[in-house]
Amino acid sequence: MSTTNYAVLNTGQKMPLIGLGTWKSAPGEVKTAVENALKIGYRHVDCAAVYNNEAEIGDLFKEIIGVDKMVKREELFVTSKLWNTKHHPEDVEPACRKSLEDLKLTYLDLYLIHWPYAFKKGDSCFPKNPDGTMQYDNIDYKETWKAMERLVEKGLVKAIGLSNFNSQQINDVIAAATIKPAALQVECHPYLAQNELIGHCQKYGIIVTAYSPLGSSDRMWKAADEPVLLEDANIKTIANEHGKSPAQVLLRWQVQRGVVAIPKSVNAARIAQNLQVFDFALTEDEMKTVGNLNRNWRYIVPKIVVDNKSVFRDALHPHYPFNDPY
């Protein structure tokens, strides 16, 4: 049984296979959640400017990171992300520096372009038209990437990557890149297995990170009739076989195929449970059973209400990634 608990990026960095996600972790909760995680052995924290909680996480980092403190900086892997309103090249470095200032860090281990499409530049994270639709910008993400490369050259970040890009968009970036993407972060779980996209990334030495690996049942736009991944009968059966929880089976499936997973929780017991996936392995048949649950079901597609109808918020943007098969 492989107990290796990290993936190796194309930079040589070791990225822990299980990290703590912080999306939707409310101010007041997130500091305690990250502290609990680090106390029990997590060494990977996934952040983003738009989560609006980096300053609180930074308060904790200031308290516990240091030569003679709980965690040495070089032992911790921290990711952050460039938001959609900061895609213009001149905005990239200031946005990165703002995240560093909030997180009380001198460098990031990994910095991602959060989405391939841009919103209108400015200080509002979600600039909207009077009818509720988003105000977009058509800046090319390849220009944004060039500015990301400069962050590596300046020592502000150790590695750069992408989030929510499809295979063609990844190819576009690679073709224009001096520094190749080290990682891709996408929604990924057994109902959205992402096999083709993972295969594509492996071909180029890009590590894949799965966000919402447990199905993200606490989203704002959750539909009443959507399938609940944690209640899937096949997952429950496998969990019972191993004396593990359904969540642990979902996470084991990811790490066993070399995919990094960043489950979010603010519950201390679940945070601990989510890390306990290196003391068992799924059989080949169990891996197949879980893999066969794929139904290309996306939980994370932002929606807004226009003319009293719920619509995919960004589907008409030319850089919207989910119109292609993968």
XYZ file of C-alpha atoms in Angstrom:
326
model
C 0.000 0.000 0.000
C 1.373 3.411 -0.974
C 1.459 5.727 2.011
C 3.157 8.583 0.147
C 1.185 11.609 1.193
C 2.399 14.168 -1.321
C 2.581 14.852 -5.046
C 5.715 16.304 -6.630
C 5.256 19.419 -8.755
C 7.315 20.116 -11.878
C 9.283 22.584 -9.712
C 10.347 19.740 -7.398
C 8.094 21.004 -4.581
C 6.235 18.429 -2.493
C 2.515 19.214 -2.360
C 0.600 17.310 0.367
C -2.151 15.161 -1.177
C -4.671 16.312 1.433
C -5.089 19.998 2.159
C -7.639 22.085 4.002
C -10.009 24.002 1.744
C -11.158 27.398 3.048
C -13.892 28.375 0.546
C -17.128 29.187 2.423
C -15.332 29.092 5.794
C -16.791 32.136 7.499
C -14.755 34.811 9.237
C -14.658 33.863 12.901
C -14.573 30.153 11.993
C -11.718 29.885 9.551
C -8.892 30.737 11.966
C -9.937 27.971 14.368
C -10.411 25.515 11.498
C -6.922 26.126 10.104
C -5.393 25.992 13.585
C -7.103 22.660 14.310
C -5.884 21.306 10.967
C -2.261 22.330 11.494
C -2.245 20.966 15.055
C -3.158 17.477 13.839
C -0.703 17.382 10.948
C -2.134 19.171 7.908
C 0.605 20.974 6.016
C -1.374 22.253 3.048
C -3.868 25.140 3.160
C -5.818 26.278 0.083
C -6.780 29.964 0.074
C -8.043 32.618 -2.350
C -8.463 36.365 -2.286
C -12.158 36.110 -3.168
C -12.896 33.871 -0.152
C -12.562 37.041 1.893
C -10.867 35.310 4.822
C -7.137 35.478 4.023
C -6.503 38.209 6.623
C -7.917 36.012 9.394
C -5.861 33.042 8.224
C -2.860 35.382 8.176
C -3.439 36.314 11.827
C -3.077 32.626 12.660
C -0.041 32.164 10.422
C 1.668 35.046 12.220
C 1.083 33.303 15.559
C 2.150 29.787 14.632
C 4.646 29.929 11.739
C 8.293 30.462 12.542
C 11.595 28.843 13.424
C 10.612 28.214 17.044
C 6.832 27.951 16.558
C 4.358 25.159 15.764
C 5.119 25.072 12.025
C 8.228 26.063 10.112
C 7.390 28.016 6.955
C 9.186 25.557 4.684
C 6.992 22.719 6.039
C 3.767 24.433 4.988
C 2.286 24.498 1.475
C 0.041 27.523 0.908
C -1.949 28.180 -2.267
C -3.783 31.360 -3.179
C -5.579 32.537 -6.304
C -5.776 35.593 -8.537
C -9.362 36.836 -8.798
C -11.220 37.597 -12.042
C -11.062 41.391 -11.621
C -7.245 41.352 -11.507
C -6.375 39.729 -14.858
C -4.779 42.815 -16.443
C -0.997 42.344 -16.271
C -0.467 45.502 -14.214
C -2.928 44.221 -11.569
C -1.402 40.770 -11.058
C 1.557 41.648 -8.839
C -0.420 44.057 -6.597
C -3.105 41.354 -6.163
C -0.488 38.774 -5.222
C 1.180 41.179 -2.799
C -2.210 41.892 -1.190
C -2.729 38.157 -0.574
C 0.798 37.890 0.844
C 0.167 40.878 3.115
C -3.162 39.428 4.297
C -1.672 35.960 4.844
C 1.400 37.460 6.604
C 3.715 35.506 4.287
C 6.747 36.480 2.225
C 6.007 33.965 -0.556
C 3.277 31.595 -1.766
C 4.014 27.979 -2.637
C 1.457 28.074 -5.450
C -0.545 30.891 -7.075
C -3.370 30.087 -9.477
C -5.448 32.038 -11.992
C -8.841 31.352 -10.374
C -10.912 31.333 -13.606
C -9.963 31.735 -17.276
C -12.426 34.600 -17.823
C -12.108 38.107 -16.437
C -14.592 40.462 -14.840
C -14.389 44.239 -15.292
C -11.273 45.412 -13.476
C -11.682 47.293 -10.244
C -12.238 46.817 -6.531
C -15.689 45.205 -6.701
C -15.210 41.412 -6.817
C -18.527 40.909 -8.619
C -19.185 43.962 -10.823
C -22.750 43.824 -12.129
C -24.947 45.503 -14.703
C -28.309 46.939 -13.600
C -30.073 43.743 -14.769
C -27.937 41.570 -12.459
C -25.632 40.168 -15.155
C -21.879 40.383 -14.670
C -19.665 43.073 -16.183
C -16.950 41.228 -18.089
C -13.562 41.990 -19.568
C -12.077 40.170 -22.565
C -8.411 40.339 -21.499
C -6.602 37.223 -22.777
C -5.508 34.842 -20.003
C -2.195 34.348 -21.851
C -1.347 37.978 -21.036
C -2.279 37.304 -17.420
C 0.002 34.248 -17.456
C 3.012 36.320 -18.534
C 2.464 38.515 -15.470
C 2.159 35.369 -13.304
C 5.572 34.247 -14.579
C 7.103 37.493 -13.340
C 5.908 36.657 -9.806
C 8.095 33.521 -9.899
C 11.044 35.517 -11.201
C 10.628 38.001 -8.322
C 10.443 35.230 -5.703
C 6.888 36.110 -4.625
C 5.624 32.641 -5.547
C 7.388 29.302 -5.996
C 4.973 27.825 -8.540
C 2.081 29.042 -10.712
C -0.915 27.232 -12.085
C -4.496 27.338 -13.273
C -7.963 26.747 -11.886
C -11.141 25.900 -13.823
C -9.354 25.879 -17.203
C -10.306 23.294 -19.829
C -7.827 21.239 -21.880
C -7.722 23.648 -24.837
C -7.144 26.615 -22.541
C -4.340 24.696 -20.793
C -2.779 24.046 -24.215
C -3.025 27.768 -25.039
C -1.159 28.669 -21.849
C 1.515 25.994 -22.347
C 2.137 27.177 -25.921
C 2.705 30.758 -24.735
C 4.479 29.923 -21.482
C 8.095 30.321 -20.466
C 7.216 28.802 -17.082
C 4.807 25.894 -17.488
C 1.780 25.506 -15.195
C 2.607 23.291 -12.205
C -0.970 22.544 -11.160
C -4.605 22.658 -12.221
C -7.374 22.937 -9.652
C -10.855 21.834 -10.738
C -14.055 20.435 -9.304
C -13.528 16.684 -9.110
C -15.325 13.799 -7.378
C -16.784 10.447 -8.493
C -19.797 12.126 -10.155
C -17.352 14.340 -12.111
C -14.325 12.051 -12.382
C -12.407 14.293 -14.848
C -10.503 11.281 -16.245
C -9.781 12.892 -19.637
C -8.670 16.176 -18.091
C -6.447 14.398 -15.549
C -4.904 12.317 -18.362
C -4.281 15.499 -20.347
C -2.566 17.142 -17.373
C -0.421 14.084 -16.641
C 0.851 14.217 -20.216
C 2.234 17.694 -19.484
C 3.443 17.036 -15.928
C 0.661 19.098 -14.339
C -0.617 17.974 -10.920
C -4.416 18.043 -10.514
C -6.107 19.249 -7.324
C -9.730 18.323 -6.689
C -11.906 20.976 -5.097
C -15.310 20.038 -3.658
C -14.122 16.392 -3.503
C -17.046 15.518 -1.206
C -19.708 17.128 -3.399
C -19.987 20.547 -1.703
C -23.408 20.057 -0.132
C -23.322 23.465 1.611
C -23.416 25.638 -1.523
C -25.754 28.612 -1.859
C -27.213 27.473 -5.186
C -27.818 23.856 -4.209
C -30.820 22.318 -5.994
C -33.328 20.269 -4.011
C -33.246 17.381 -6.504
C -29.486 17.066 -7.045
C -27.698 13.791 -6.225
C -25.963 13.720 -2.834
C -22.540 12.153 -3.250
C -22.000 11.299 0.436
C -25.231 9.288 0.411
C -24.346 7.182 -2.633
C -25.075 3.518 -1.823
C -21.899 2.270 -3.555
C -19.712 4.628 -1.537
C -21.452 3.639 1.695
C -20.917 -0.061 0.982
C -17.180 0.413 0.385
C -16.938 2.580 3.517
C -18.535 -0.178 5.621
C -16.086 -2.735 4.182
C -13.135 -0.688 5.446
C -14.647 0.675 8.643
C -14.267 4.179 7.212
C -16.657 7.050 6.470
C -18.017 7.785 2.966
C -15.927 10.993 2.984
C -12.757 9.008 3.657
C -13.532 6.671 0.745
C -14.050 9.650 -1.593
C -10.733 11.165 -0.521
C -8.856 7.846 -0.667
C -10.085 7.353 -4.248
C -8.509 10.679 -5.212
C -5.140 10.271 -3.489
C -4.828 6.675 -4.675
C -4.940 7.952 -8.276
C -2.454 10.734 -7.537
C -4.962 13.583 -7.308
C -4.589 16.163 -4.532
C -7.821 16.844 -2.588
C -8.755 19.892 -0.517
C -11.899 19.094 1.501
C -13.295 22.074 3.356
C -14.552 21.764 6.916
C -14.729 23.855 10.065
C -15.701 20.819 12.165
C -12.677 19.596 14.179
C -13.688 15.909 14.064
C -14.261 15.955 10.303
C -11.040 17.882 9.684
C -9.190 15.092 11.522
C -11.120 12.328 9.752
C -10.364 13.791 6.315
C -6.625 13.387 6.905
C -6.944 9.721 7.923
C -6.848 8.252 4.426
C -3.292 6.877 4.290
C -3.875 3.844 6.521
C -6.033 1.882 4.062
C -6.293 1.284 0.325
C -9.176 0.574 -2.027
C -8.979 -2.634 -4.045
C -8.748 -2.485 -7.819
C -12.425 -3.434 -8.054
C -13.399 -0.759 -5.538
C -11.447 1.868 -7.491
C -13.366 0.799 -10.609
C -16.711 0.881 -8.779
C -16.087 4.435 -7.621
C -14.779 5.482 -11.048
C -17.871 4.070 -12.740
C -20.102 6.471 -10.803
C -19.068 9.285 -13.171
C -22.049 11.148 -14.631
C -20.310 14.416 -15.604
C -22.287 16.172 -12.885
C -21.022 19.626 -11.955
C -22.020 21.012 -8.593
C -19.954 24.192 -8.934
C -21.354 26.282 -11.767
C -22.214 29.771 -10.490
C -25.778 30.814 -11.258
C -27.655 34.097 -11.079
C -31.316 35.047 -11.482
C -32.116 37.052 -14.633
C -35.750 37.811 -15.560
C -36.848 35.509 -12.718
C -34.895 32.589 -14.217
C -31.842 30.857 -12.796
C -29.099 30.862 -15.452
C -25.402 29.917 -15.621
C -23.779 33.204 -14.742
C -20.789 33.195 -17.084
C -21.774 30.839 -19.911
C -21.745 33.531 -22.600
C -18.188 34.706 -21.904
C -15.841 33.654 -24.740
C -13.431 32.121 -22.176
C -16.121 30.171 -20.287
C -14.453 26.759 -19.766
C -17.364 24.345 -19.466
C -18.740 24.414 -23.024
C -16.017 21.976 -24.116
C -16.189 18.273 -23.145
C -13.081 18.638 -20.913
